Amino acid sequence: MKMEDLERQLQTAFYWFHSHPELSYKEYATTEKIREILVEAGVEILPYNLDTGLVAIVRGEKDGAVQALRCDIDALPIDEGTDLDYKSKTSGVMHACGHDMHITAGIGCAILLNENKADLKGSVKIIFQPAEETSLGALKILETDVMNDVERVWGFHADPTNAAGTIAIREGYVTAAVDRFVITVKGIGCHGAHPDDGIDSIPVSAAIIQALQSIVSRNVNAFHPSLISVTKVSAGTTWNVIPDKAVMEGTVRTMERDDRILYEKRLREIATLTAKAYGAEADIEWIAGPPATLNDKAMAEYCEKEAVKMNLPVAVEESSLGGDDFAFYEEKIPGCYVKIGTGIGHPIHHPEFEVKPEMLFPAAKFLANLIMNC
Ligand code: NI
């Protein structure tokens, strides 16, 4: 296929994916469209029985390792605020995290590898993964044996802080471990005018919320990035009743494995013992999400060399306390997660976030080269 033709095909595909966003685990039309394009290009699809998402494979004609490329495919519950010709046709759903670009660049990479399989060493599995936004879609893929023979896994993400086509790379931690907690304070309900008859769950919750921030400032090494946010608080039904129960929900973000353990331990102690000091009780639910994304040093260095060889602008990847379930793969296999500039503009998850379509072909080419030359 002529490069200009592939470039045009990728842009057309991208417009389609952008205008047909689907939420996590609902990516049915998306999966079918990916399948249709790949089959037409002669790319083999592996027979995994996934509900949404699929795995393509390119079998190189030379000996070498099995590598994988992860492309996440889901959209977000956001009402699109752009006036693009190809804006979302589904109100309240938008590709605001650039996963439409991930799909398209992944397809382009698969087609380029397939056309060059005579020179490809080993095989490449291109994983079109569902439900990254739930932080758990990667686990669905890991339930299959698809990653068992993979020796290196590559991941990438749209980056609106850099010019289109810029490759941002960092070795070490790039995204945080994402944990969620729910604390339920149980007091004793009573009349609003007779607090002495009960145990008011609201001041107990307030004391817990205040004390939780001391984990960041007093318990964690000040050189380690981390945070705790209480993001939802609910209690009470009306103005003259003291509620017996208050529920707080929030998230903990850490980079270091030991900090993650420390946070859970301190959160449990603070919630339980503060509640006890007020005569109340606290139930704690800790819901562990993906670990921190840790880029392999050798792979990150190699990645930078390849980007420079291709004359692509290179930047230092910003590390973030956001998360990516790509980390679940990296727990098992050495990996590298880079960011590819989509043109400077609104941040991801913003209703006016936009990918400059001219970066699609260079992104696909970069990913294919990265894998071919490794
Ligand atoms: Ni994303």
Coordinates of C-alpha atoms and ligand atoms in Angstrom, one line a residue:
M1 CA 0.0 0.0 0.0
K2 CA 1.2 3.5 -0.8
M3 CA 2.1 5.5 2.3
E4 CA -0.2 8.4 1.2
D5 CA -3.1 5.9 0.9
L6 CA -2.5 4.5 4.3
E7 CA -2.3 8.0 5.7
R8 CA -5.6 8.8 4.2
Q9 CA -7.1 5.5 5.3
L10 CA -6.0 6.2 8.9
Q11 CA -7.5 9.7 9.0
T12 CA -10.9 8.3 7.6
A13 CA -10.9 5.6 10.2
F14 CA -10.0 8.1 13.0
Y15 CA -13.0 10.3 12.0
W16 CA -15.2 7.3 12.2
F17 CA -13.9 6.2 15.7
H18 CA -14.1 9.7 17.0
S19 CA -17.7 10.1 15.9
H20 CA -18.8 6.7 17.2
P21 CA -17.5 6.7 20.8
E22 CA -18.5 3.8 23.1
L23 CA -18.2 3.5 26.9
S24 CA -16.1 0.8 28.7
Y25 CA -17.2 -2.8 28.0
K26 CA -19.8 -1.4 25.5
E27 CA -17.3 -1.1 22.6
Y28 CA -19.2 -3.4 20.2
A29 CA -19.4 -1.2 17.1
T30 CA -15.8 -0.1 17.7
T31 CA -14.6 -3.7 17.9
E32 CA -16.4 -4.6 14.7
K33 CA -14.9 -1.7 12.9
I34 CA -11.4 -2.5 14.0
R35 CA -12.0 -6.1 12.9
E36 CA -13.4 -5.0 9.5
I37 CA -10.4 -2.8 8.7
L38 CA -7.8 -5.3 9.9
V39 CA -9.4 -8.2 8.0
E40 CA -9.5 -6.1 4.8
A41 CA -5.8 -5.4 5.2
G42 CA -5.1 -9.1 5.6
V43 CA -4.1 -8.9 9.3
E44 CA -4.8 -12.1 11.3
I45 CA -7.1 -11.9 14.3
L46 CA -6.6 -14.3 17.1
P47 CA -9.7 -16.4 18.1
Y48 CA -10.1 -15.1 21.7
N49 CA -13.6 -15.0 22.8
L50 CA -13.6 -11.4 24.2
D51 CA -16.9 -9.7 24.6
T52 CA -15.4 -6.4 23.4
G53 CA -11.9 -5.7 22.1
L54 CA -9.7 -8.0 20.1
V55 CA -6.2 -9.2 19.6
A56 CA -4.5 -9.1 16.2
I57 CA -1.2 -10.8 15.4
V58 CA 1.5 -10.3 12.8
R59 CA 3.8 -13.3 12.5
G60 CA 7.2 -12.3 11.3
E61 CA 9.2 -14.5 8.9
K62 CA 12.4 -14.2 10.9
D63 CA 13.1 -15.6 14.4
G64 CA 12.7 -13.3 17.4
A65 CA 10.8 -12.6 20.5
V66 CA 7.0 -12.1 20.8
Q67 CA 6.2 -8.5 21.5
A68 CA 2.8 -6.8 22.3
L69 CA 1.4 -3.3 21.7
R70 CA -1.6 -2.2 23.9
C71 CA -4.2 0.1 22.4
D72 CA -7.1 1.0 24.6
I73 CA -10.4 1.6 22.8
D74 CA -13.1 3.0 25.2
A75 CA -14.6 6.5 25.5
L76 CA -15.8 8.7 28.4
P77 CA -19.2 9.8 29.6
I78 CA -18.6 13.4 28.5
D79 CA -20.7 15.6 26.2
E80 CA -18.4 16.7 23.4
G81 CA -17.9 20.5 23.3
T82 CA -15.9 20.8 20.0
D83 CA -17.4 21.9 16.7
L84 CA -15.4 19.4 14.7
D85 CA -17.1 18.0 11.5
Y86 CA -16.5 14.5 12.9
K87 CA -17.7 15.2 16.5
S88 CA -19.4 12.5 18.5
K89 CA -22.8 11.4 17.2
T90 CA -23.7 10.0 20.7
S91 CA -24.7 12.7 23.1
G92 CA -23.0 12.4 26.5
V93 CA -20.2 10.1 25.2
M94 CA -16.9 11.3 23.8
H95 CA -13.4 10.1 22.9
A96 CA -11.9 12.7 25.3
C97 CA -8.9 10.7 26.3
G98 CA -7.6 10.1 22.7
H99 CA -8.3 6.4 22.7
D100 CA -9.7 6.9 19.1
M101 CA -6.1 7.9 18.2
H102 CA -4.8 4.8 20.1
I103 CA -7.1 2.6 18.0
T104 CA -6.1 4.2 14.7
A105 CA -2.4 4.3 15.4
G106 CA -2.6 0.6 16.5
I107 CA -4.4 -0.3 13.3
G108 CA -1.7 1.6 11.2
C109 CA 1.1 -0.1 13.1
A110 CA -0.5 -3.5 12.5
I111 CA -0.9 -2.8 8.7
L112 CA 2.7 -1.6 8.5
L113 CA 4.1 -4.6 10.3
N114 CA 2.0 -6.9 8.2
E115 CA 3.4 -5.4 5.0
N116 CA 6.9 -5.8 6.3
K117 CA 6.6 -9.3 7.9
A118 CA 9.3 -10.7 5.6
D119 CA 11.7 -8.6 7.7
L120 CA 9.9 -8.9 11.0
K121 CA 11.7 -10.8 13.8
G122 CA 9.3 -12.8 15.9
S123 CA 5.6 -12.0 16.3
V124 CA 3.7 -9.0 17.4
K125 CA 0.3 -9.1 19.2
I126 CA -1.7 -5.9 18.9
I127 CA -4.1 -5.8 21.7
F128 CA -7.2 -3.6 21.3
Q129 CA -8.2 -3.5 25.0
P130 CA -11.6 -2.6 26.3
A131 CA -12.4 -0.6 29.4
E132 CA -9.2 1.2 30.3
E133 CA -11.2 4.0 31.9
T134 CA -12.5 1.5 34.5
S135 CA -8.8 0.7 35.4
L136 CA -9.6 -3.0 35.1
G137 CA -9.9 -3.8 31.3
A138 CA -6.3 -5.0 31.2
L139 CA -7.3 -7.8 33.7
K140 CA -9.8 -9.0 31.2
I141 CA -7.0 -9.5 28.7
L142 CA -4.8 -11.1 31.3
E143 CA -7.5 -13.7 32.1
T144 CA -6.6 -15.1 28.6
D145 CA -3.2 -16.6 27.8
V146 CA -2.5 -13.9 25.2
M147 CA 0.4 -12.4 27.2
N148 CA 2.0 -15.7 28.3
D149 CA 4.6 -15.8 25.6
V150 CA 5.1 -12.0 25.3
E151 CA 8.6 -10.7 26.2
R152 CA 8.1 -7.0 25.8
V153 CA 5.0 -4.9 26.0
W154 CA 4.6 -1.4 24.5
G155 CA 2.0 1.2 25.4
F156 CA 1.3 4.7 24.5
H157 CA -1.0 7.6 25.3
A158 CA -2.3 10.8 23.6
D159 CA -0.5 13.9 25.0
P160 CA -2.0 17.3 24.5
T161 CA 0.9 19.0 26.3
N162 CA 3.2 18.4 23.3
A163 CA 3.2 19.3 19.6
A164 CA 1.7 16.7 17.2
G165 CA 4.1 13.8 16.8
T166 CA 6.4 14.5 19.7
I167 CA 7.5 11.4 21.6
A168 CA 7.7 11.9 25.3
I169 CA 9.7 9.2 27.2
R170 CA 10.8 8.6 30.8
E171 CA 12.3 5.6 32.5
G172 CA 10.9 4.5 35.9
Y173 CA 7.5 5.5 37.2
V174 CA 5.2 7.4 34.8
T175 CA 1.7 6.8 36.3
A176 CA 0.6 6.1 39.8
A177 CA -1.0 3.1 41.6
V178 CA -4.8 3.9 41.8
D179 CA -6.6 2.7 44.9
R180 CA -10.0 3.6 46.1
F181 CA -11.5 3.6 49.6
V182 CA -14.9 3.8 51.2
I183 CA -15.2 4.7 54.9
T184 CA -18.5 4.3 56.6
V185 CA -18.8 6.0 60.0
K186 CA -21.5 4.5 62.2
G187 CA -22.8 6.6 65.1
I188 CA -26.2 6.9 66.7
G189 CA -28.9 8.9 65.2
C190 CA -31.0 11.3 67.2
H191 CA -33.0 14.6 67.3
G192 CA -31.0 17.6 65.9
A193 CA -31.7 19.5 69.2
H194 CA -30.5 16.6 71.4
P195 CA -27.0 15.6 70.2
D196 CA -26.3 14.3 73.7
D197 CA -28.8 11.5 73.0
G198 CA -26.7 10.1 70.1
I199 CA -23.3 10.0 68.4
D200 CA -23.1 12.4 65.5
S201 CA -21.4 10.8 62.5
I202 CA -20.7 14.1 60.8
P203 CA -18.1 15.6 63.2
V204 CA -16.5 12.2 63.3
S205 CA -16.2 12.2 59.5
A206 CA -14.8 15.8 59.5
A207 CA -12.1 14.7 62.0
I208 CA -11.2 11.7 59.8
I209 CA -11.1 13.8 56.6
Q210 CA -8.7 16.3 58.3
A211 CA -6.5 13.7 59.8
L212 CA -6.1 11.7 56.5
Q213 CA -4.1 14.6 55.0
S214 CA -1.5 14.0 57.7
I215 CA -0.5 10.8 55.9
V216 CA 0.9 12.9 53.0
S217 CA 2.6 15.5 55.2
R218 CA 3.8 13.5 58.2
N219 CA 4.0 9.8 57.2
V220 CA 5.3 9.6 53.6
N221 CA 8.8 10.4 52.6
A222 CA 8.6 14.0 51.3
F223 CA 10.5 13.0 48.1
H224 CA 7.9 10.4 47.1
P225 CA 5.0 11.7 45.1
S226 CA 1.6 10.6 46.5
L227 CA -1.8 12.0 47.4
I228 CA -5.1 11.2 49.1
S229 CA -8.3 12.8 48.1
V230 CA -11.7 12.4 49.8
T231 CA -14.0 13.1 46.8
K232 CA -17.4 12.2 48.0
V233 CA -19.1 12.7 51.4
S234 CA -22.7 11.8 52.2
A235 CA -24.7 11.9 55.4
G236 CA -28.1 13.0 56.6
T237 CA -31.6 13.3 55.2
T238 CA -32.9 16.5 56.7
W239 CA -32.1 19.6 58.8
N240 CA -33.3 18.5 62.3
V241 CA -32.0 14.9 62.4
I242 CA -28.5 13.9 63.4
P243 CA -27.6 11.1 61.1
D244 CA -26.4 7.8 62.4
K245 CA -24.2 7.2 59.4
A246 CA -21.8 9.0 57.1
V247 CA -20.0 7.6 54.1
M248 CA -16.8 9.0 52.6
E249 CA -15.2 7.9 49.4
G250 CA -11.9 8.8 47.8
T251 CA -8.7 7.8 46.1
V252 CA -5.1 7.2 47.1
R253 CA -2.3 7.6 44.5
T254 CA 1.2 6.4 45.0
M255 CA 4.3 5.6 43.0
E256 CA 6.3 3.4 45.5
R257 CA 5.1 0.0 46.4
D258 CA 5.9 0.6 50.2
D259 CA 4.0 3.9 50.2
R260 CA 0.9 2.1 48.9
I261 CA 1.1 -0.3 51.9
L262 CA 1.7 2.5 54.3
Y263 CA -1.3 4.5 53.1
E264 CA -3.7 1.6 53.5
K265 CA -2.3 0.9 57.0
R266 CA -2.5 4.6 58.2
L267 CA -5.9 5.1 56.6
R268 CA -7.3 2.1 58.5
E269 CA -5.7 3.3 61.8
I270 CA -6.8 6.9 61.4
A271 CA -10.4 6.0 60.5
T272 CA -10.9 3.3 63.1
L273 CA -9.2 5.1 66.0
T274 CA -10.6 8.5 65.3
A275 CA -14.1 7.0 65.2
K276 CA -13.4 5.2 68.4
A277 CA -12.3 8.5 70.1
Y278 CA -15.8 9.9 69.4
G279 CA -17.6 6.7 70.5
A280 CA -18.4 5.7 66.9
E281 CA -17.2 3.0 64.6
A282 CA -15.7 3.0 61.1
D283 CA -15.9 0.3 58.4
I284 CA -13.2 0.6 55.8
E285 CA -13.3 -0.9 52.3
W286 CA -10.0 -0.7 50.3
I287 CA -10.4 -1.4 46.6
A288 CA -7.0 -1.9 45.0
G289 CA -6.6 -0.8 41.4
P290 CA -3.7 -1.0 39.0
P291 CA -0.2 -0.5 40.4
A292 CA 2.2 2.3 39.2
T293 CA 3.4 2.1 35.6
L294 CA 7.1 1.4 35.7
N295 CA 9.0 1.9 32.5
D296 CA 11.9 -0.5 31.8
K297 CA 15.2 1.4 31.6
A298 CA 16.6 -0.3 28.6
M299 CA 13.3 -0.1 26.7
A300 CA 12.9 3.6 27.4
E301 CA 16.5 4.3 26.2
Y302 CA 15.9 2.3 23.1
C303 CA 12.6 4.1 22.5
E304 CA 14.4 7.5 22.6
K305 CA 17.1 6.4 20.2
E306 CA 14.4 5.2 17.7
A307 CA 12.5 8.5 18.0
V308 CA 15.7 10.5 17.3
K309 CA 16.6 8.2 14.4
M310 CA 13.2 9.0 12.9
N311 CA 13.8 12.7 13.4
L312 CA 10.8 13.0 15.7
P313 CA 10.9 15.6 18.4
V314 CA 11.6 14.0 21.8
A315 CA 10.5 15.3 25.2
V316 CA 10.7 14.1 28.8
E317 CA 7.5 12.4 29.7
E318 CA 5.7 14.1 32.6
S319 CA 5.0 11.6 35.3
S320 CA 1.5 11.8 36.7
L321 CA -0.5 10.6 39.7
G322 CA -3.2 9.6 37.2
G323 CA -3.2 5.8 36.5
D324 CA -3.3 3.4 33.6
D325 CA -4.2 -0.2 33.7
F326 CA -1.2 -0.8 31.4
A327 CA 0.6 -1.2 34.7
F328 CA -1.0 -4.7 35.1
Y329 CA 1.0 -5.9 32.0
E330 CA 4.2 -4.3 33.2
E331 CA 3.8 -6.2 36.5
K332 CA 4.4 -9.4 34.5
I333 CA 6.5 -8.3 31.5
P334 CA 9.1 -5.6 30.9
G335 CA 7.3 -2.7 29.2
C336 CA 7.5 0.9 28.2
Y337 CA 4.6 3.4 28.1
V338 CA 5.3 6.6 26.1
K339 CA 3.2 9.6 25.3
I340 CA 2.7 10.8 21.7
G341 CA 2.0 14.5 21.2
T342 CA -1.5 15.2 19.8
G343 CA -1.0 19.0 19.5
I344 CA -1.0 21.4 22.3
G345 CA -4.6 22.1 23.5
H346 CA -7.2 21.2 26.1
P347 CA -6.2 18.5 28.5
I348 CA -7.5 14.9 28.3
H349 CA -11.0 14.3 29.7
H350 CA -11.9 17.9 28.7
P351 CA -15.0 18.3 26.5
E352 CA -12.9 20.2 23.9
F353 CA -9.9 17.9 23.9
E354 CA -8.8 17.4 20.3
V355 CA -6.2 15.2 18.5
K356 CA -4.6 16.7 15.4
P357 CA -5.1 14.1 12.8
E358 CA -1.8 14.8 11.1
M359 CA -0.1 13.0 14.0
L360 CA -1.8 9.6 13.2
F361 CA 0.5 8.4 10.5
P362 CA 3.8 9.4 12.1
A363 CA 2.5 7.8 15.4
A364 CA 1.7 4.5 13.5
K365 CA 5.1 4.6 11.8
F366 CA 6.9 5.3 15.0
L367 CA 5.3 2.3 16.8
A368 CA 5.9 0.0 13.8
N369 CA 9.6 1.0 13.6
L370 CA 10.0 0.7 17.4
I371 CA 8.8 -2.9 17.2
M372 CA 10.5 -3.8 13.9
N373 CA 13.9 -2.7 15.0
C374 CA 13.8 -4.1 18.6
Ligands
NI1 NI -6.6 7.4 28.4

